[in-house]
Short mmCIF file of C-alpha atoms and ligand atoms in Angstrom, two decimals:
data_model
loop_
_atom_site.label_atom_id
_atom_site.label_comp_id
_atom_site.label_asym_id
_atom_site.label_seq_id
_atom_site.Cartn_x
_atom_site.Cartn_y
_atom_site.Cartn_z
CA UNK F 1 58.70 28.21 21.86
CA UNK F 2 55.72 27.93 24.62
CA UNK F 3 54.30 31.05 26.10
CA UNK F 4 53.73 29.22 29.05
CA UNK F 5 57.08 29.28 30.73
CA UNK F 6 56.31 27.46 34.37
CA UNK F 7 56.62 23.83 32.06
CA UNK F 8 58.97 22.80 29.14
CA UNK F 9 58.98 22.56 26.28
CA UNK F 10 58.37 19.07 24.43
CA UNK F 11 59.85 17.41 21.50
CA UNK F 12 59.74 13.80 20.01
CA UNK F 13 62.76 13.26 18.11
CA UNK F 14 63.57 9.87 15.73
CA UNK F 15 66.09 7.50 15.61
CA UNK F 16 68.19 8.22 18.64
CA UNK F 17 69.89 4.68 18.83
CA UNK F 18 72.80 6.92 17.48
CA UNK F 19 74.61 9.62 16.06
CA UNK F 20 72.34 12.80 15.24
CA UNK F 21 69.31 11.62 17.07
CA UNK F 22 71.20 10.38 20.00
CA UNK F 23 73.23 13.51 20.05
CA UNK F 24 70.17 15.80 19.91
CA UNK F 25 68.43 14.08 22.71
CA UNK F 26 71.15 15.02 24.58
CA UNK F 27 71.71 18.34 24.29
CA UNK F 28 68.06 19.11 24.36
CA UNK F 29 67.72 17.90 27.67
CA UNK F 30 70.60 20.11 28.83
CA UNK F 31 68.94 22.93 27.60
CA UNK F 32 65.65 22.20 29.33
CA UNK F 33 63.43 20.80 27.10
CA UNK F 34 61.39 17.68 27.62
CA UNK F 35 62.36 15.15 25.37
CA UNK F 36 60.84 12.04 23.53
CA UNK F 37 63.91 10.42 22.26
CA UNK F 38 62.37 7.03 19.98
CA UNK F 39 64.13 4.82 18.31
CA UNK F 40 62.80 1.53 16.53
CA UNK F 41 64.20 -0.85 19.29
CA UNK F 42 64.03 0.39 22.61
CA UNK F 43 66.49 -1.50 23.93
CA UNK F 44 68.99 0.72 22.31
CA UNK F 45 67.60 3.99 24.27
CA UNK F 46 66.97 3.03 27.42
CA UNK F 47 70.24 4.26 28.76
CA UNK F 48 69.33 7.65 27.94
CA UNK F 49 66.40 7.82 30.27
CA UNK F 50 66.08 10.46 33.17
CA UNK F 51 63.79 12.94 34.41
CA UNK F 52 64.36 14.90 31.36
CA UNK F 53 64.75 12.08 28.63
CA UNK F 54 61.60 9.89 27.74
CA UNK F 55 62.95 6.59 25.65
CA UNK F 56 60.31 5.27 22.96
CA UNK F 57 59.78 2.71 20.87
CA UNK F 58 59.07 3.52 17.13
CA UNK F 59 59.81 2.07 13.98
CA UNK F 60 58.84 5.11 11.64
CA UNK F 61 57.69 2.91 8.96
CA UNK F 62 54.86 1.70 10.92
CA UNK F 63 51.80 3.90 10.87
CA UNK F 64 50.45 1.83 14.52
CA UNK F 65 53.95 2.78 16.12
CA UNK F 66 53.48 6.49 14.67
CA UNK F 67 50.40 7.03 15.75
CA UNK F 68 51.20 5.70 19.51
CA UNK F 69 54.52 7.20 19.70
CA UNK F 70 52.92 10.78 19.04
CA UNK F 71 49.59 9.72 21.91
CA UNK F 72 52.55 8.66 24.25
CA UNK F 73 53.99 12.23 23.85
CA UNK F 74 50.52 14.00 23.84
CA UNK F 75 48.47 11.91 26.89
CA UNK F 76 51.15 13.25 29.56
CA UNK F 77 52.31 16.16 28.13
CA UNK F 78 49.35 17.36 26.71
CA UNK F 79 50.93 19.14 23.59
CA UNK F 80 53.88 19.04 21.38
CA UNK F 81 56.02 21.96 20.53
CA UNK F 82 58.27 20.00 18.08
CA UNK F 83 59.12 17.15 15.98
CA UNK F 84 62.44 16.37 14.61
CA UNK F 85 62.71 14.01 12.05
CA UNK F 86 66.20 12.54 12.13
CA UNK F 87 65.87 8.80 11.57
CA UNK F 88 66.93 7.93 7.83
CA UNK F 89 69.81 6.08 6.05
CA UNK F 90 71.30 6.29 2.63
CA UNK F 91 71.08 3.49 0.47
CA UNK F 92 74.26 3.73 -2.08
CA UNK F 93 75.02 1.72 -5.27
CA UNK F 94 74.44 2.42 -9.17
CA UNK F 95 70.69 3.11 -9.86
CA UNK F 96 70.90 0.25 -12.61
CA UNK F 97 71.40 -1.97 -9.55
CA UNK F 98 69.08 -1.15 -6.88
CA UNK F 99 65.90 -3.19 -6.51
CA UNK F 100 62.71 -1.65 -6.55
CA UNK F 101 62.07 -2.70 -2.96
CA UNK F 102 65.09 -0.86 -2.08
CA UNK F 103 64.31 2.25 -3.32
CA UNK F 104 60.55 1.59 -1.85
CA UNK F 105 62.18 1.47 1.48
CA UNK F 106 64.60 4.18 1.01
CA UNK F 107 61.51 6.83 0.27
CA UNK F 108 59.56 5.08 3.24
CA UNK F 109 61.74 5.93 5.89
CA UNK F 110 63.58 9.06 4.86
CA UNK F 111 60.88 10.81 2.79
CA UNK F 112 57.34 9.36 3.74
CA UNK F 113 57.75 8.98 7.52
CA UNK F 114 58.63 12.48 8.08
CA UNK F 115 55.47 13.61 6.05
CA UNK F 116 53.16 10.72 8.15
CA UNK F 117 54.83 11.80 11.30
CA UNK F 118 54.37 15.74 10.52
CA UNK F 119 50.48 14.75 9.68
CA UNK F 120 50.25 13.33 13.00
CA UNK F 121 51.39 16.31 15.19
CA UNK F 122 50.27 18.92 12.80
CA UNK F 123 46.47 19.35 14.22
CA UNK F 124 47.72 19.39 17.80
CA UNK F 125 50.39 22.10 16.80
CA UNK F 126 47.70 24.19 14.60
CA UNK F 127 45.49 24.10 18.29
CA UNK F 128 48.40 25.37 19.97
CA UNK F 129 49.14 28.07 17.13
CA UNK F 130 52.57 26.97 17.69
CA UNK F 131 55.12 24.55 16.78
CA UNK F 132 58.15 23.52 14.82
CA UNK F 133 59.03 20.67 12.62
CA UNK F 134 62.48 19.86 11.73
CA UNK F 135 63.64 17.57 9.10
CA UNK F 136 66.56 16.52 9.09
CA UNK F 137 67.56 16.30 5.15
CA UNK F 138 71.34 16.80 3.83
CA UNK F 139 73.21 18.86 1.41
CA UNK F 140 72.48 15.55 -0.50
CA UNK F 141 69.06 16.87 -0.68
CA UNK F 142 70.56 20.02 -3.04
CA UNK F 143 73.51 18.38 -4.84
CA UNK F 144 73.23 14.95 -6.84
CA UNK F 145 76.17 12.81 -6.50
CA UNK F 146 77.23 9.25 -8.58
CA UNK F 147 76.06 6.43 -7.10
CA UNK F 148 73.97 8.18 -4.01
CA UNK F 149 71.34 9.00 -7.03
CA UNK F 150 68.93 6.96 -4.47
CA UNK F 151 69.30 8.85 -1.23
CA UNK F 152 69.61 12.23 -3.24
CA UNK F 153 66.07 11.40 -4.65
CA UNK F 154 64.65 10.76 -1.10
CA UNK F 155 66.28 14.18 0.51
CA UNK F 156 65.12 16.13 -2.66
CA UNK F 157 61.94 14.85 -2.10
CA UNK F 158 61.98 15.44 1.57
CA UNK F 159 63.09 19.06 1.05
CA UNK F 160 60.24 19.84 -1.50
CA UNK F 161 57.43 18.30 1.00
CA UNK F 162 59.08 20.76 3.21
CA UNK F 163 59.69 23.35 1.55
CA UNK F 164 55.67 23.40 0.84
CA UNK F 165 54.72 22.41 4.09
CA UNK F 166 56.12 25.28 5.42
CA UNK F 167 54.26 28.08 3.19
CA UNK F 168 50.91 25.60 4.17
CA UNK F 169 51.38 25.65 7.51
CA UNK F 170 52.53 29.33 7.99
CA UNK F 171 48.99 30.49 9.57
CA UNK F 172 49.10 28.60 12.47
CA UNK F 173 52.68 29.72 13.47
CA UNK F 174 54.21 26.40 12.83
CA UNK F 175 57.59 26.47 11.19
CA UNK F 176 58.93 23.62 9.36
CA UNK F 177 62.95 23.56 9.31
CA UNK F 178 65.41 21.50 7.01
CA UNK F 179 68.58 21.01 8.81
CA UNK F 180 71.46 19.94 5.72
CA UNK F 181 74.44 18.29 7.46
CA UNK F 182 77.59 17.74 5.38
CA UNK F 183 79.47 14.24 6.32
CA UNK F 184 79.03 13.92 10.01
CA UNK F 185 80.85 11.12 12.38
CA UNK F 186 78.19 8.37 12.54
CA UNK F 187 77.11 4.66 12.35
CA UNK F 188 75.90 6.29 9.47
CA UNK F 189 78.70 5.36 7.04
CA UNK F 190 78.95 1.49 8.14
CA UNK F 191 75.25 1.21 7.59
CA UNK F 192 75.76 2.37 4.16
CA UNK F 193 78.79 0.36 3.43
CA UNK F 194 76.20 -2.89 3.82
CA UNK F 195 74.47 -1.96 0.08
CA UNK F 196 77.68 -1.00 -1.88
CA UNK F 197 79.04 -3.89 -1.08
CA UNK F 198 76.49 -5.57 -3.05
CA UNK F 199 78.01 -4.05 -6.30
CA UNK F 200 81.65 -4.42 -4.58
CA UNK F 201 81.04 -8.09 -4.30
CA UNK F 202 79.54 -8.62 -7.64
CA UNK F 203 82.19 -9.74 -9.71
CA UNK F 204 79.92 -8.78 -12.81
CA UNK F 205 78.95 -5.63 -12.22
CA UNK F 206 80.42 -3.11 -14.66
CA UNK F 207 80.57 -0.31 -11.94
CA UNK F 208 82.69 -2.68 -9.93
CA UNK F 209 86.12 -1.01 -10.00
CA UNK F 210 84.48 3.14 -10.35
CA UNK F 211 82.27 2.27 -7.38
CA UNK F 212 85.61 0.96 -5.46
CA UNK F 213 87.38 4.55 -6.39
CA UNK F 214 84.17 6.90 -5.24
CA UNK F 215 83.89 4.65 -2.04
CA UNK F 216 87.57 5.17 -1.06
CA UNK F 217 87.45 8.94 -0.98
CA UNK F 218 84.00 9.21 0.14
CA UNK F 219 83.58 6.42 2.80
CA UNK F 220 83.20 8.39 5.91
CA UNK F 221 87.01 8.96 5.83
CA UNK F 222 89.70 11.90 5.57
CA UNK F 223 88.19 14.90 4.26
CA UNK F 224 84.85 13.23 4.57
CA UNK F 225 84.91 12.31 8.20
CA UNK F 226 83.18 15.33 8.80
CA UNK F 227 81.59 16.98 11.62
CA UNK F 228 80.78 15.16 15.12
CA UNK F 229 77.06 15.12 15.48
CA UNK F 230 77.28 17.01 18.45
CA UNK F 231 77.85 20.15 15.85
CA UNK F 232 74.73 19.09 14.17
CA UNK F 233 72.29 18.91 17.79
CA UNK F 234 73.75 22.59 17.58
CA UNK F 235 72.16 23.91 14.52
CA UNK F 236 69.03 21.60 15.26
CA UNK F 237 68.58 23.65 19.23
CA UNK F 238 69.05 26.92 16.75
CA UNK F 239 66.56 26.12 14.57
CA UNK F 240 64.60 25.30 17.35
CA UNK F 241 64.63 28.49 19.51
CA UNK F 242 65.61 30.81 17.05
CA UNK F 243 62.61 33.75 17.29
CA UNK F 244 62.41 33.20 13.15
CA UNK F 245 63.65 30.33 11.97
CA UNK F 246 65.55 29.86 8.61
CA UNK F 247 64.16 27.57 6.05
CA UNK F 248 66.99 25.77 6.35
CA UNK F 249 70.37 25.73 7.79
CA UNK F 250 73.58 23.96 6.11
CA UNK F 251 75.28 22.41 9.36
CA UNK F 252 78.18 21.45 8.47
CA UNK F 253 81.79 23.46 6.76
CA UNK F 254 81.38 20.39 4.43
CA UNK F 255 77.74 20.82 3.19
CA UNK F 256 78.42 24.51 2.70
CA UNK F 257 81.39 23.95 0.29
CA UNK F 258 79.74 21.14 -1.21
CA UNK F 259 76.27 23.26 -2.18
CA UNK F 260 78.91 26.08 -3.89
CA UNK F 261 78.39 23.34 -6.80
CA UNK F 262 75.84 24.07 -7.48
CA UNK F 263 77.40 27.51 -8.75
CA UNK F 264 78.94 25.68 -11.75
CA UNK F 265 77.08 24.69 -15.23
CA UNK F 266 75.96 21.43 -15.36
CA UNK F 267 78.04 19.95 -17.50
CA UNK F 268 80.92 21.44 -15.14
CA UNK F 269 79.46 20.51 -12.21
CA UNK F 270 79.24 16.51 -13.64
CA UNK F 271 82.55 16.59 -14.77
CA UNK F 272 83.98 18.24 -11.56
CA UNK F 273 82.04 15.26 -9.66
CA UNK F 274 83.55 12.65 -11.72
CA UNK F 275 87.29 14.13 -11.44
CA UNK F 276 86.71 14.88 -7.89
CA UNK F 277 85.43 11.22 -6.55
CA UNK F 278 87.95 9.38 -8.82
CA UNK F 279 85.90 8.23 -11.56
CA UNK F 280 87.85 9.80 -14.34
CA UNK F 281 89.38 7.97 -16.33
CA UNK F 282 86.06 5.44 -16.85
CA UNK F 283 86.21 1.58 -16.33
P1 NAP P 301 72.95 6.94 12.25
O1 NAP P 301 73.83 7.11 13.42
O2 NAP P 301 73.08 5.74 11.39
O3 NAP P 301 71.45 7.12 12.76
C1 NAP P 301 70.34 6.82 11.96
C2 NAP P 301 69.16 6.57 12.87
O4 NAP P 301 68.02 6.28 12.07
C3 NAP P 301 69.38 5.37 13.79
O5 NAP P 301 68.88 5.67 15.07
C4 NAP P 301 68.53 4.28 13.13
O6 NAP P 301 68.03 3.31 14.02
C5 NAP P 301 67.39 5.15 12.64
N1 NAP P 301 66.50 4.41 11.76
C6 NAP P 301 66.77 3.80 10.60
N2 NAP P 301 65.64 3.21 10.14
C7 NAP P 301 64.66 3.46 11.05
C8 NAP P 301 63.27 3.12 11.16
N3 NAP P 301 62.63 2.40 10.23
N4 NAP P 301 62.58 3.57 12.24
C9 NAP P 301 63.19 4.29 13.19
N5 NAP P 301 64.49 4.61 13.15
C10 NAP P 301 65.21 4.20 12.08
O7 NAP P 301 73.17 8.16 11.24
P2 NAP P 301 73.09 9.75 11.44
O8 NAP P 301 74.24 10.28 10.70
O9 NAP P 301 72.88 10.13 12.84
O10 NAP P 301 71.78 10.04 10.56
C11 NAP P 301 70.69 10.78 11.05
C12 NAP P 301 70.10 11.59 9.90
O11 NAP P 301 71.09 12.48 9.41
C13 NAP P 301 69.65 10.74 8.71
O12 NAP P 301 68.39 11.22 8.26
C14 NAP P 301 70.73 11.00 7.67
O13 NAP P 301 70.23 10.90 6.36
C15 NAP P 301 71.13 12.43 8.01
N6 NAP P 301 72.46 12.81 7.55
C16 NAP P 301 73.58 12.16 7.98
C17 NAP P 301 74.83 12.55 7.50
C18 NAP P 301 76.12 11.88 7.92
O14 NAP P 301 77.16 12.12 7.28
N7 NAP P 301 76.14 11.08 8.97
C19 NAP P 301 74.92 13.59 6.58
C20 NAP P 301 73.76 14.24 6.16
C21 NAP P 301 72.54 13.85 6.65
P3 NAP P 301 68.64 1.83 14.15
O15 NAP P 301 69.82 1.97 15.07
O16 NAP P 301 67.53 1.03 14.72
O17 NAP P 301 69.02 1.39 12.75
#
């Protein structure tokens, strides 16, 4: 990444309370690099700090904790070589169901905080003629699933800012990276067990008992369990050093059998999906 090889190189990395972040963090200290690892309460990353490991508070969906979260990276270090955007959740439920606030918030922190952060470091990176920004989206960002419609828009949307971000930014030598993880073993799934049970405990909801059925084989369990994040910090250190990055890398054996579904027709594809997460026969 730097040409200058007497200091490391530097990265600010988002929501590392857990799971991918906390994972990458890790394993980018291991290999060297000078790490930022933030997380919106600090409490919960002050254990990782050593010489290696910075811990910082920042609630993405604040643009006053952005923009001092990227000055506490740049005042010491004097540049930034990359940015991964990991923090994000997925919000889960029937569409018909989701408040608008919801779905506000979903966008906020998985789709307009990466852009807002990427803003931020993107002049300092242009200066440097260097620099990579990864983004960590999801095969949920290629292939729509029932009741995820909300987090599927929010990844799709993340991979097209991306996706043109990186032919805008190509000049300057700074890449910008989608990393698509299949199911991976995180907090993630018990965070997103909090908003289906909001149709699960709605004793009027019509998508009550189909909900139940695509929960059961999809909840984070079984075939879905996944991939440790460890396996995902991986592909993110590729992406990072690799001399030319892919646009994006599927991380996971899951993801990569997942996007082959997108092969199909689709009215194939939406009746495979139905079959396949138990929603057939309706009601
Ligand atoms: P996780 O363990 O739940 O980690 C999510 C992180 O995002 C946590 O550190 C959380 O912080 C943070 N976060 C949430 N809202 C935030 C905010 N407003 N500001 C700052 N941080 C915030 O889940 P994970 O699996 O590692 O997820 C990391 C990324 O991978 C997400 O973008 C997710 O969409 C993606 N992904 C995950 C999977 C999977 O199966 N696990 C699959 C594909 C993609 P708090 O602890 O403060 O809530």
């Amino acid at each position: 990444m730097t040409t200058d090889h007497s200091s490391p190189n530097v990265v600010l990395i988002t929501g590392c309370s857990t799971g991918i972040g906390r994972a990458t963090a890790q394993l980018l200290a291991e290999r060297g690099w000078r790490v930022y690892a933030s997380a919106r309460k600090l409490e919960t990353v002050t254990d990782l700090a050593s010489d290696a490991i910075t811990p910082l508070a920042l609630d993405v969906t604040d643009e006053a904790d952005c923009r001092e979260a990227v000055e506490a990276v740049l005042r010491p270090a004097g540049r930034i070589d990359a940015l991964v955007n990991n923090a994000g959740y997925g919000h889960t439920g029937p569409l018909e169901e989701i408040p608008l606030e919801d779905v506000r918030a979903q966008f906020e922190i998985n789709t307009f905080a990466p852009l807002r952060l990427a803003q931020l470091v993107i002049p300092t990176m242009r200066a440097q003629r260097s620099g990579r920004i990864v983004n960590v989206s999801s095969v949920m960002g290629r292939v729509v699933v029932p009741f995820l419609g909300l987090y599927n828009a929010s990844k799709f949307a993340q991979e097209a800012m991306s996706d043109a971000l990186r032919m805008e930014l190509s000049p300057w030598n700074i890449h910008v990276i989608l990393i698509e993880p299949g199911s991976v073993r995180t907090p993630f799934y018990t965070r997103v067990a909090q908003y289906t049970a909001r149709t699960l405990d709605n004793p009027d909801s019509p998508y009550r008992a189909r909900v139940e059925r695509a929960l059961r084989l999809t909840g984070g369990q079984g075939l879905f369990a996944g991939s440790p994040p460890e396996k995902v910090a991986q592909v993110i250190h590729t992406a990072l050093t690799a001399r030319h990055p892919r646009a994006r890398y599927l991380a996971t054996w899951n993801a990569r059998l997942t996007l082959m579904l997108l092969a199909l027709p689709d009215g194939l594809r939406d009746w495979a999906l139905r079959v396949g997460l138990g929603l057939e026969p309706s009601g």
